[in-house]
Short mmCIF file of C-alpha atoms and ligand atoms in Angstrom, two decimals:
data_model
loop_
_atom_site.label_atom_id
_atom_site.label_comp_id
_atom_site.label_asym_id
_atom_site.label_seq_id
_atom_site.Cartn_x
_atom_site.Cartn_y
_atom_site.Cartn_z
CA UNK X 1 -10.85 -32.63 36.14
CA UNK X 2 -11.84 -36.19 37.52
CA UNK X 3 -15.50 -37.05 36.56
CA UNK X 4 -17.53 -38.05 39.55
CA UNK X 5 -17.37 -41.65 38.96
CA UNK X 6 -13.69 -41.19 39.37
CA UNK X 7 -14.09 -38.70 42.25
CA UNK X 8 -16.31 -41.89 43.87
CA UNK X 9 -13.53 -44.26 43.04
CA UNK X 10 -10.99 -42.15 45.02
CA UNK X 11 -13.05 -42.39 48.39
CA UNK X 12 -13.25 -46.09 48.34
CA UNK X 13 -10.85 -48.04 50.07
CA UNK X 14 -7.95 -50.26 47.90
CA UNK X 15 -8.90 -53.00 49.19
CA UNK X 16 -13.19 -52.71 49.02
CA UNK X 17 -12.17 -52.18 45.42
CA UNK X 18 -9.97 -54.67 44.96
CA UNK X 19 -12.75 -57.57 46.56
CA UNK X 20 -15.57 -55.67 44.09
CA UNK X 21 -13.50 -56.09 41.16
CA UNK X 22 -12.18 -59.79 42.06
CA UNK X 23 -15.80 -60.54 42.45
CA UNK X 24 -17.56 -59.30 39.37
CA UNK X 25 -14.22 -60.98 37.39
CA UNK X 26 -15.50 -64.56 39.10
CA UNK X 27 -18.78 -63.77 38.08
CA UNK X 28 -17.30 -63.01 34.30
CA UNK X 29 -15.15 -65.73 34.11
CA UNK X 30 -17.78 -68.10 35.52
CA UNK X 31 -19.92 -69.45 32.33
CA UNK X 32 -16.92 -69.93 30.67
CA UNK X 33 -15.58 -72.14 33.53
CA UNK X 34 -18.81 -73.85 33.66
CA UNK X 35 -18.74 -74.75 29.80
CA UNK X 36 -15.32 -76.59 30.29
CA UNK X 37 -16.15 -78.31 33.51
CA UNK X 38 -19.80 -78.95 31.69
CA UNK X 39 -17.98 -80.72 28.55
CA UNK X 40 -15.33 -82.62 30.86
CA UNK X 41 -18.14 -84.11 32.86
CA UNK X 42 -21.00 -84.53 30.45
CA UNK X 43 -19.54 -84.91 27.03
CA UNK X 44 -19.77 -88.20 25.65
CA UNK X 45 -18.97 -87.99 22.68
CA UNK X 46 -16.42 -91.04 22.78
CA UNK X 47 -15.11 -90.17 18.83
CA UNK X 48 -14.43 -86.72 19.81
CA UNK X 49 -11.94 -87.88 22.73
CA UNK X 50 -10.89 -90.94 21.28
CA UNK X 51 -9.79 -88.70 17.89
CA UNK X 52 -7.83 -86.00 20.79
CA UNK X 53 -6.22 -88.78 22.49
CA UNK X 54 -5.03 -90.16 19.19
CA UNK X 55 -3.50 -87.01 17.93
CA UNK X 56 -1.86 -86.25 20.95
CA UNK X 57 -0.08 -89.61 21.03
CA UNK X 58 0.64 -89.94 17.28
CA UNK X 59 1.95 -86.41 17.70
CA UNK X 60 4.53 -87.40 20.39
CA UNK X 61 5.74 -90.73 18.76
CA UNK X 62 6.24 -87.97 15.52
CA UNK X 63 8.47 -85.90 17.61
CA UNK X 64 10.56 -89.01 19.13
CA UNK X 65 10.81 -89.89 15.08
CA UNK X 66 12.41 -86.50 14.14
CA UNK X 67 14.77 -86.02 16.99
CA UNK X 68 18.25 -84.94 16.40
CA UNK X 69 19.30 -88.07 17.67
CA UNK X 70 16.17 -90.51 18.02
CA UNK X 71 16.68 -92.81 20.93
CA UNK X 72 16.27 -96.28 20.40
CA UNK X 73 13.28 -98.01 22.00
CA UNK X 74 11.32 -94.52 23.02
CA UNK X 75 7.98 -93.97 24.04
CA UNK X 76 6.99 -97.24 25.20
CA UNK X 77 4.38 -96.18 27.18
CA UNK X 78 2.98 -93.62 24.51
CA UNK X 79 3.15 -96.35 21.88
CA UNK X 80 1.23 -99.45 23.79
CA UNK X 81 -1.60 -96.58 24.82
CA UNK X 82 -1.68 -95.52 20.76
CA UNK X 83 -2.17 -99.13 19.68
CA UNK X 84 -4.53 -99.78 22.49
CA UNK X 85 -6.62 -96.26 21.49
CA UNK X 86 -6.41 -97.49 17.43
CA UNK X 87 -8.46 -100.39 18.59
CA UNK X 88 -10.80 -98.50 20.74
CA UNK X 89 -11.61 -96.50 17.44
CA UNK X 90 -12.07 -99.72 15.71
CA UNK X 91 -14.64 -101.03 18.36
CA UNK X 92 -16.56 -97.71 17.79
CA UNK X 93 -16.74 -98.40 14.35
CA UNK X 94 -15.20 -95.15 13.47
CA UNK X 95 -14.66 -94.25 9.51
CA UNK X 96 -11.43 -95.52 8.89
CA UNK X 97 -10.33 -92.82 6.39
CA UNK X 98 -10.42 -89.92 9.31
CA UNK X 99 -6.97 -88.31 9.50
CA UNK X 100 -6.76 -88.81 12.94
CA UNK X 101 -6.94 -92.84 12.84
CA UNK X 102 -5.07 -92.66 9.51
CA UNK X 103 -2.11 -91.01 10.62
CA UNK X 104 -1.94 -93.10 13.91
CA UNK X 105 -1.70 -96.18 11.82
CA UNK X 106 0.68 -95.16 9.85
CA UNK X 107 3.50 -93.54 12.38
CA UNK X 108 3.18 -96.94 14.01
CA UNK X 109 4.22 -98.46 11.08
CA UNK X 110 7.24 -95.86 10.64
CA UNK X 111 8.12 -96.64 14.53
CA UNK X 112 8.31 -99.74 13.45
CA UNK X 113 10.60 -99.44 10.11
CA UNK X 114 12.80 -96.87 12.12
CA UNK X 115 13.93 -100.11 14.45
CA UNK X 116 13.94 -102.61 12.00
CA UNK X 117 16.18 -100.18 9.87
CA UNK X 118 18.96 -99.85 13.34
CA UNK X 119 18.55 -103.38 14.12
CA UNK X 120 16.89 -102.77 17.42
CA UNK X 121 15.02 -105.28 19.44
CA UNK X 122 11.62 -103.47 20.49
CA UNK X 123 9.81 -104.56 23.87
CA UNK X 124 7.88 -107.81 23.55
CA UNK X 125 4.54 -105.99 24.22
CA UNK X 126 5.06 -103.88 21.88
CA UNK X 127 6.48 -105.83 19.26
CA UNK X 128 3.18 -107.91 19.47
CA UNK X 129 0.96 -104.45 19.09
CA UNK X 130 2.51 -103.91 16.35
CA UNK X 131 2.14 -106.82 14.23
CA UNK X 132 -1.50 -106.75 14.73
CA UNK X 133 -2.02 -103.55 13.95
CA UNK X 134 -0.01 -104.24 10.48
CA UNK X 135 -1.82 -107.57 10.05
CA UNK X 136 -5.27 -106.00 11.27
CA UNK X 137 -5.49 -102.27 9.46
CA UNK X 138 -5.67 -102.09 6.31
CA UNK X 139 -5.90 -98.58 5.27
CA UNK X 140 -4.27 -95.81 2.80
CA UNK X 141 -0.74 -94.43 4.60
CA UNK X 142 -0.79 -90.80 6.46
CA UNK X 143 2.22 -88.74 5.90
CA UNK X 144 5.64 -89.38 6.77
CA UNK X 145 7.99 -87.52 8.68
CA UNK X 146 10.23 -85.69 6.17
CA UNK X 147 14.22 -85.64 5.88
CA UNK X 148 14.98 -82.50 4.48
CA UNK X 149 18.05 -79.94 3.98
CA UNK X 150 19.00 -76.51 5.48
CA UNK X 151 18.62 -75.68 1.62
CA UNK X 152 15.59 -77.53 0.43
CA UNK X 153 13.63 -76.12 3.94
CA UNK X 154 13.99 -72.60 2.97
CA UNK X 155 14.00 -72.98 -1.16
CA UNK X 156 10.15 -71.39 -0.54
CA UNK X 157 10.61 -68.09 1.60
CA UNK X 158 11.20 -65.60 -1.06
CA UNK X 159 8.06 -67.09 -2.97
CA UNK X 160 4.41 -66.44 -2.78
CA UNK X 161 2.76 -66.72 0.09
CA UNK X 162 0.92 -69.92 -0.05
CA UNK X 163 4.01 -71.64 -1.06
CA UNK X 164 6.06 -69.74 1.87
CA UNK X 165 3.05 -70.55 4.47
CA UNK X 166 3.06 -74.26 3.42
CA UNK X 167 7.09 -74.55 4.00
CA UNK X 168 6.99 -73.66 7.62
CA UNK X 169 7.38 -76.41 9.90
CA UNK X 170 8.24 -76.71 13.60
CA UNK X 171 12.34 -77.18 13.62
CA UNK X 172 13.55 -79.25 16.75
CA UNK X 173 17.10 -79.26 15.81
CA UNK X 174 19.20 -76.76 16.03
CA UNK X 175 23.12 -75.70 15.61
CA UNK X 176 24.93 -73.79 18.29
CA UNK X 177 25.84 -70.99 15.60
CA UNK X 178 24.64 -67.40 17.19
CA UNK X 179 21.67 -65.94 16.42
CA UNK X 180 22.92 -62.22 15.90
CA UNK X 181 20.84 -59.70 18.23
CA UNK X 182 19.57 -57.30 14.92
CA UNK X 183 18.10 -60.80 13.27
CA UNK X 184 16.10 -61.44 16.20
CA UNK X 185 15.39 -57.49 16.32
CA UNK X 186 14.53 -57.66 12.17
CA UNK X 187 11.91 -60.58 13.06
CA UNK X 188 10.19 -58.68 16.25
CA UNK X 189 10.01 -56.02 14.04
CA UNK X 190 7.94 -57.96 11.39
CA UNK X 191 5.90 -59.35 13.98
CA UNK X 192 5.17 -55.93 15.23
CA UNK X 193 3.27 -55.73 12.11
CA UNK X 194 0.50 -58.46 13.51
CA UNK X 195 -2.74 -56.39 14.02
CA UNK X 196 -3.50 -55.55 17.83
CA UNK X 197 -6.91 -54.63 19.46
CA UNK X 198 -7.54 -51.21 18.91
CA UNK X 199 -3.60 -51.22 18.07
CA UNK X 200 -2.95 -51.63 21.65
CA UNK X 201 0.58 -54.06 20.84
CA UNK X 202 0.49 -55.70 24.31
CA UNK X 203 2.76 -58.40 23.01
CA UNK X 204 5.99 -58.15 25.16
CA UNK X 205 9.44 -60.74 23.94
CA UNK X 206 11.94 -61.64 26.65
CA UNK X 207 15.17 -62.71 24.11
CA UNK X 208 16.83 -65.43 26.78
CA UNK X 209 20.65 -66.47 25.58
CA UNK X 210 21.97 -66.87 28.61
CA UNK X 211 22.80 -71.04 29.08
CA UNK X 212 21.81 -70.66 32.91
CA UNK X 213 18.44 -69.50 31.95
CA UNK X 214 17.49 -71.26 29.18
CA UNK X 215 18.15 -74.50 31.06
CA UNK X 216 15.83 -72.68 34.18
CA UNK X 217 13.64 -72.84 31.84
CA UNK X 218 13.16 -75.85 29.93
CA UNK X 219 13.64 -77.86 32.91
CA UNK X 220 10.13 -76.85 33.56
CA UNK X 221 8.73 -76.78 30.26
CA UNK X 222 6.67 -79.62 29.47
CA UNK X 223 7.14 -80.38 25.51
CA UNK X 224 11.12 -80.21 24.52
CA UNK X 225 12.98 -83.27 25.78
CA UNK X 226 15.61 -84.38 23.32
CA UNK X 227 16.05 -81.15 21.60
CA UNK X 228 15.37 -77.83 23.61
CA UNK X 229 18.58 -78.02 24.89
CA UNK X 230 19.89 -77.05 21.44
CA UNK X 231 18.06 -73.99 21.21
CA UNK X 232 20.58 -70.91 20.62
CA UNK X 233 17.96 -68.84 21.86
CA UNK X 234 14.35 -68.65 23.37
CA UNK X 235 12.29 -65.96 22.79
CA UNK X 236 9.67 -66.38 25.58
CA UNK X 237 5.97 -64.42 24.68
CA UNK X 238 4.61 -62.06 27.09
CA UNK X 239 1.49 -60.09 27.13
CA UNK X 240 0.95 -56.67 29.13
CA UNK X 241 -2.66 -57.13 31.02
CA UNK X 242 -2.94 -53.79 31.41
CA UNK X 243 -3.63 -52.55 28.28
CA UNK X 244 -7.30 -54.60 29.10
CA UNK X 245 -9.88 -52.22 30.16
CA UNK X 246 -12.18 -54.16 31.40
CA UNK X 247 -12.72 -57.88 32.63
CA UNK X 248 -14.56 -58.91 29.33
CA UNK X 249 -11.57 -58.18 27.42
CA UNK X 250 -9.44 -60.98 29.28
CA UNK X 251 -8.77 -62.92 26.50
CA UNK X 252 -7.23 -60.37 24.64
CA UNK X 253 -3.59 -60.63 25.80
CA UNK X 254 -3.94 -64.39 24.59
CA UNK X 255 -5.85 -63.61 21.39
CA UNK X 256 -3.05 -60.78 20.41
CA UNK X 257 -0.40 -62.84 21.64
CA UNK X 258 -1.57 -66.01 19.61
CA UNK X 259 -2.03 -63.62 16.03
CA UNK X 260 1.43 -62.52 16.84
CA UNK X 261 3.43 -65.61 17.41
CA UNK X 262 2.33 -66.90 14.18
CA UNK X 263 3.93 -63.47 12.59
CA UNK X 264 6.87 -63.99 14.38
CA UNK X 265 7.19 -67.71 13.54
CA UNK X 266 6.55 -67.14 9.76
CA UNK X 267 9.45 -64.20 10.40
CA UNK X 268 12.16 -66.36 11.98
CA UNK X 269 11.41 -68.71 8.80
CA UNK X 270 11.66 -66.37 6.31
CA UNK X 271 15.00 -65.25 8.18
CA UNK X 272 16.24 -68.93 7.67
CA UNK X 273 15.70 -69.30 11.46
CA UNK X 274 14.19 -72.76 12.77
CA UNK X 275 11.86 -72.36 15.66
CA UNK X 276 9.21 -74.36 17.39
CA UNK X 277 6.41 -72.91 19.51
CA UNK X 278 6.40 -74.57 23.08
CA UNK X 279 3.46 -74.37 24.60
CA UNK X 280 2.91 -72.48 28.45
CA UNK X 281 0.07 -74.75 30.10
CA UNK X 282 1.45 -74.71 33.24
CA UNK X 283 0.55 -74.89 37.19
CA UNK X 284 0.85 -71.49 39.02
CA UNK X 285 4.32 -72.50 40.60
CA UNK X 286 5.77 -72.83 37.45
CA UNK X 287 4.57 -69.99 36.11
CA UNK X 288 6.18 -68.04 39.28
CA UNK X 289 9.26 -69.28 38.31
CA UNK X 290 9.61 -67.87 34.80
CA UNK X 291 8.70 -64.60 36.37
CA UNK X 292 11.78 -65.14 38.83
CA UNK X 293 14.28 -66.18 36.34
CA UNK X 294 13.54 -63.66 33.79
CA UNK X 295 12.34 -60.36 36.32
CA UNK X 296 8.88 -60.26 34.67
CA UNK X 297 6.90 -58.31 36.17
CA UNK X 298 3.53 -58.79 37.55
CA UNK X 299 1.27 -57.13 34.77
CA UNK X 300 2.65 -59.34 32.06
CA UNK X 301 0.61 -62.66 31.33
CA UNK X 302 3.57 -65.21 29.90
CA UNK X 303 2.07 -66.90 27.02
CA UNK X 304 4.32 -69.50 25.22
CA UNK X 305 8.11 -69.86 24.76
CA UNK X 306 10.19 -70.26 21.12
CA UNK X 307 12.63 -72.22 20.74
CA UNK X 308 15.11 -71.17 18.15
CA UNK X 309 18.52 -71.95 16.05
CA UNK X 310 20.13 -71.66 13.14
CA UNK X 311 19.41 -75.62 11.32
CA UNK X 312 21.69 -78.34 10.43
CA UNK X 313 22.55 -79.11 6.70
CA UNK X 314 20.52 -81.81 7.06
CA UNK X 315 17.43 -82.73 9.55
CA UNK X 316 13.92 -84.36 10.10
CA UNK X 317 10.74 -82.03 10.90
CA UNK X 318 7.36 -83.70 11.69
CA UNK X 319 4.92 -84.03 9.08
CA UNK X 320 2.08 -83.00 11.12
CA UNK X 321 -0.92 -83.27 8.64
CA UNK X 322 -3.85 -80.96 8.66
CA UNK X 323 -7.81 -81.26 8.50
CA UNK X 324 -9.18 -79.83 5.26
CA UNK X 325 -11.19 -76.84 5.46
CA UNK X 326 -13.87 -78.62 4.78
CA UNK X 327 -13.07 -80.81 7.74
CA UNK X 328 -13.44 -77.94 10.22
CA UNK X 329 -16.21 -75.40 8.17
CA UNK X 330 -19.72 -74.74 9.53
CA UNK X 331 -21.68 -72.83 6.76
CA UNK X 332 -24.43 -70.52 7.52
CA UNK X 333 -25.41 -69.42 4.60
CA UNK X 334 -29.27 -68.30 4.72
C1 FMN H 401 0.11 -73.45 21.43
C2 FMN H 401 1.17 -74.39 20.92
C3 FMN H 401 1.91 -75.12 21.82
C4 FMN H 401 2.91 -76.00 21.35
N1 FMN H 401 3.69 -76.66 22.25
C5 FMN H 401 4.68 -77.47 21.80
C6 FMN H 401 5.56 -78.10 22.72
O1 FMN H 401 5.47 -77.91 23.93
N2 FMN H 401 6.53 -78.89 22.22
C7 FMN H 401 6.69 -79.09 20.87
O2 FMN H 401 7.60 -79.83 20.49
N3 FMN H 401 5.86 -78.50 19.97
C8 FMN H 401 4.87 -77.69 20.40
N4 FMN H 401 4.08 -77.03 19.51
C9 FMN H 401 4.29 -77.22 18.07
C10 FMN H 401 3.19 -78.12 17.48
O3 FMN H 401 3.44 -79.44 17.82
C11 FMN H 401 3.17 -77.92 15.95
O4 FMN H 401 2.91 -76.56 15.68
C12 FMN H 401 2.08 -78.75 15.29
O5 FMN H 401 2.35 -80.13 15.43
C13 FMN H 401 1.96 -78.42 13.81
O6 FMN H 401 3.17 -78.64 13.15
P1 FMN H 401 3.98 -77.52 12.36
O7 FMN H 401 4.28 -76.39 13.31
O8 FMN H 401 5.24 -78.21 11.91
O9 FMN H 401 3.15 -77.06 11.21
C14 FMN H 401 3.11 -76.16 19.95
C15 FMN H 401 2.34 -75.39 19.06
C16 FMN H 401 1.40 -74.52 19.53
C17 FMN H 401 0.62 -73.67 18.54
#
C-alpha cells in the first residue's frame, strides 16, 4: 500500500516534479558552489597558489622524465613557467625547505642532466633558466625519478602492508602482453571488498580492450600523452546515481568511487599489474562522448579511467614525494 506522500507524488505531473526537484538540488548544491567561486575570487593567499602551480608543473616535467621513450627537448613551455614560478616563491620569501619548492628545484636540475646525458641542445631560454636556477638555489635535493625492474617493482606485494602500500606507484609504461579477463575479474573482485555507504556498491567498471575504443578514448583524455597508447586495457570507473536517495547524498558516487579505485589500484599491483589513475575533469561534451563509445547509460556518473599493462623488465615511475602527516594534520584535541 502506497503511503500518502507517495499517493501525492502520483498526482503530480513528471514534469512539476522534475522542476521541484531540479530546484531544491540548485538550492543544495549552491553553498558549495559559492565556497569555490568565493576562494577563486577572494583567496589571496599567494603561497597557497604559488605551492599548486608548482606541483602541478614539477609533476608534468616528472612524467615527461619517466616516459617510455622521453622526447628530447619536451615541455618547453611547462619548464620556462616552473622556473619563472621558483622565482615568484623566492620573491615571497617562502621557506625554502617546503616540498613543493624543493622538489621543483630539483626536477629542473634532473631535466637538465637528462639532456646533458643525450647530448641535446636545450632552447636558449631555457638553457639560461636553468643555469640560474643552479647558480641561484641552493637547497637540499627532492627525490628523483626512479629506474626500476619488473622484479624489483613488485619484490614488496606479498609483504606487510606498509611495505606493499609504499611500493605502489603510478606505471606509464606498459607491454602489449594480454591482460587475461579472470585477472582483471580477480582484482574487481578485491576491490569489491572497498566499504560502500550503507553497502550500497554503486561502483560500476567498463573493462575497454577494444584498440578502436581505447584510442576514442584517450584522444579526449587530458593526462596520457606519450604512454596511454600502451595501455593493454582501460578499466574506466563508473558510479550508479541511483543508489543516492536524496540530493544531500550527491557526493557519494564520487566518495565510493574514490575509496574504491584505491582498492582496485593496490589490487592490479599486487596482481603484478601496472596501472595509473587518469583523472575525468572534463567539459560536458566530452563526457557525452564516453557515454557514446562505451553505451553507458544515463544513471551512471563516469568517474576516472585506469590505464593498465603488464610492465617492461625494466622502466622509470615518477617519484612523486608526499607531505608528512604532520604537513597536512589539524589537531583538536580539547
Ligand atoms: C584523481 C586522480 C587523477 C589523476 N590523473 C592523472 C592523469 O590524468 N594522468 C597521469 O599521468 N596521472 C594521473 N594521476 C596519477 C597521479 O599523478 C599520481 O597518483 C600522483 O602523482 C602520485 O603518484 P603515485 O601514484 O605514483 O603514488 C591521477 C591520480 C588521481 C588520484
Amino acid at each position: 500500500m502506497p503511503d500518502i506522500k507517495t499517493k501525492i507524488r502520483n498526482l503530480i505531473p513528471r514534469k512539476v516534479l522534475y522542476f521541484y526537484y531540479l530546484q531544491s538540488a540548485s538550492k543544495a548544491c549552491r553553498p558549495d558552489l559559492k565556497r569555490r567561486v568565493y576562494d577563486k575570487i577572494y583567496n589571496n593567499s599567494e603561497a597557497d597558489k604559488v605551492k599548486r602551480d608548482l606541483t602541478l608543473a614539477y609533476h608534468i616535467v616528472e612524467k615527461g622524465l619517466t616516459m617510455p621513450v622521453p622526447r628530447p627537448g619536451f615541455g618547453k613551455s611547462v619548464v620556462l613557467s616552473l622556473a619563472e614560478t621558483i622565482f615568484i616563491y623566492q620573491k615571497l620569501n617562502l621557506p625554502p625547505d617546503e616540498l613543493e619548492f624543493k622538489q621543483s628545484v630539483s626536477v629542473l636540475k634532473e631535466y637538465k642532466e637528462f639532456h646533458e646525458k643525450i647530448n641535446f641542445q636545450l632552447d636558449p631560454e631555457v638553457q639560461r633558466k636553468l643555469q640560474l636556477i643552479e647558480e641561484k638555489i641552493k637547497i637540499p635535493e627532492g627525490l628523483k625519478q626512479i629506474r626500476t625492474s619488473r622484479e624489483e617493482y613488485f619484490s614488496d606485494i606479498n609483504k606487510p602492508y606498509d611495505l606493499f602500500s609504499k611500493s605502489r606507484y603510478s606505471v606509464r609504461n606498459y607491454t602489449t602482453e594480454e591482460i587475461p579477463l579472470k585477472v582483471l575479474y580477480d582484482c574487481i573482485d578485491l576491490a569489491q571488498k572497498s566499504p560502500s555507504f550503507c553497502n550500497r556498491q554503486p561502483t560500476r567498471v567498463h573493462i575497454v580492450k577494444s584498440t578502436e575504443k581505447k584510442s576514442q578514448i584517450l584522444e579526449i583524455q587530458n593526462g596520457n600523452r606519450g604512454f596511454g597508447h600502451l595501455a593493454e586495457t582501460l578499466l574506466v570507473i563508473s558510479s550508479v546515481i541511483s543508489t543516492t536517495k536524496d540530493i544531500h547524498e550527491r557526493n557519494e558516487n564520487h566518495l565510493n568511487g574514490g575509496i574504491y579505485i584505491m582498492s582496485l589500484l593496490n589490487a592490479l599491483h599486487f596482481n603484478r599489474i601496472g596501472a595509473c589513475a587518469l583523472n575525468w575533469s572534463v567539459s560536458d561534451d566530452k563526457d557525452l562522448k564516453i557515454r557514446k563509445i562505451l553505451s553507458i547509460p544515463g544513471n551512471e556518473v563516469v568517474l576516472m579511467i585506469i590505464s593498465c599493462g603488464y610492465v617492461p623488465d625494466n622502466f622509470t615511475i615518477a617519484a612523486s614525494p608526499r607531505k608528512r602527516a604532520i604537513d597536512i594534520t589539524t589537531n583538536h584535541l580539547d
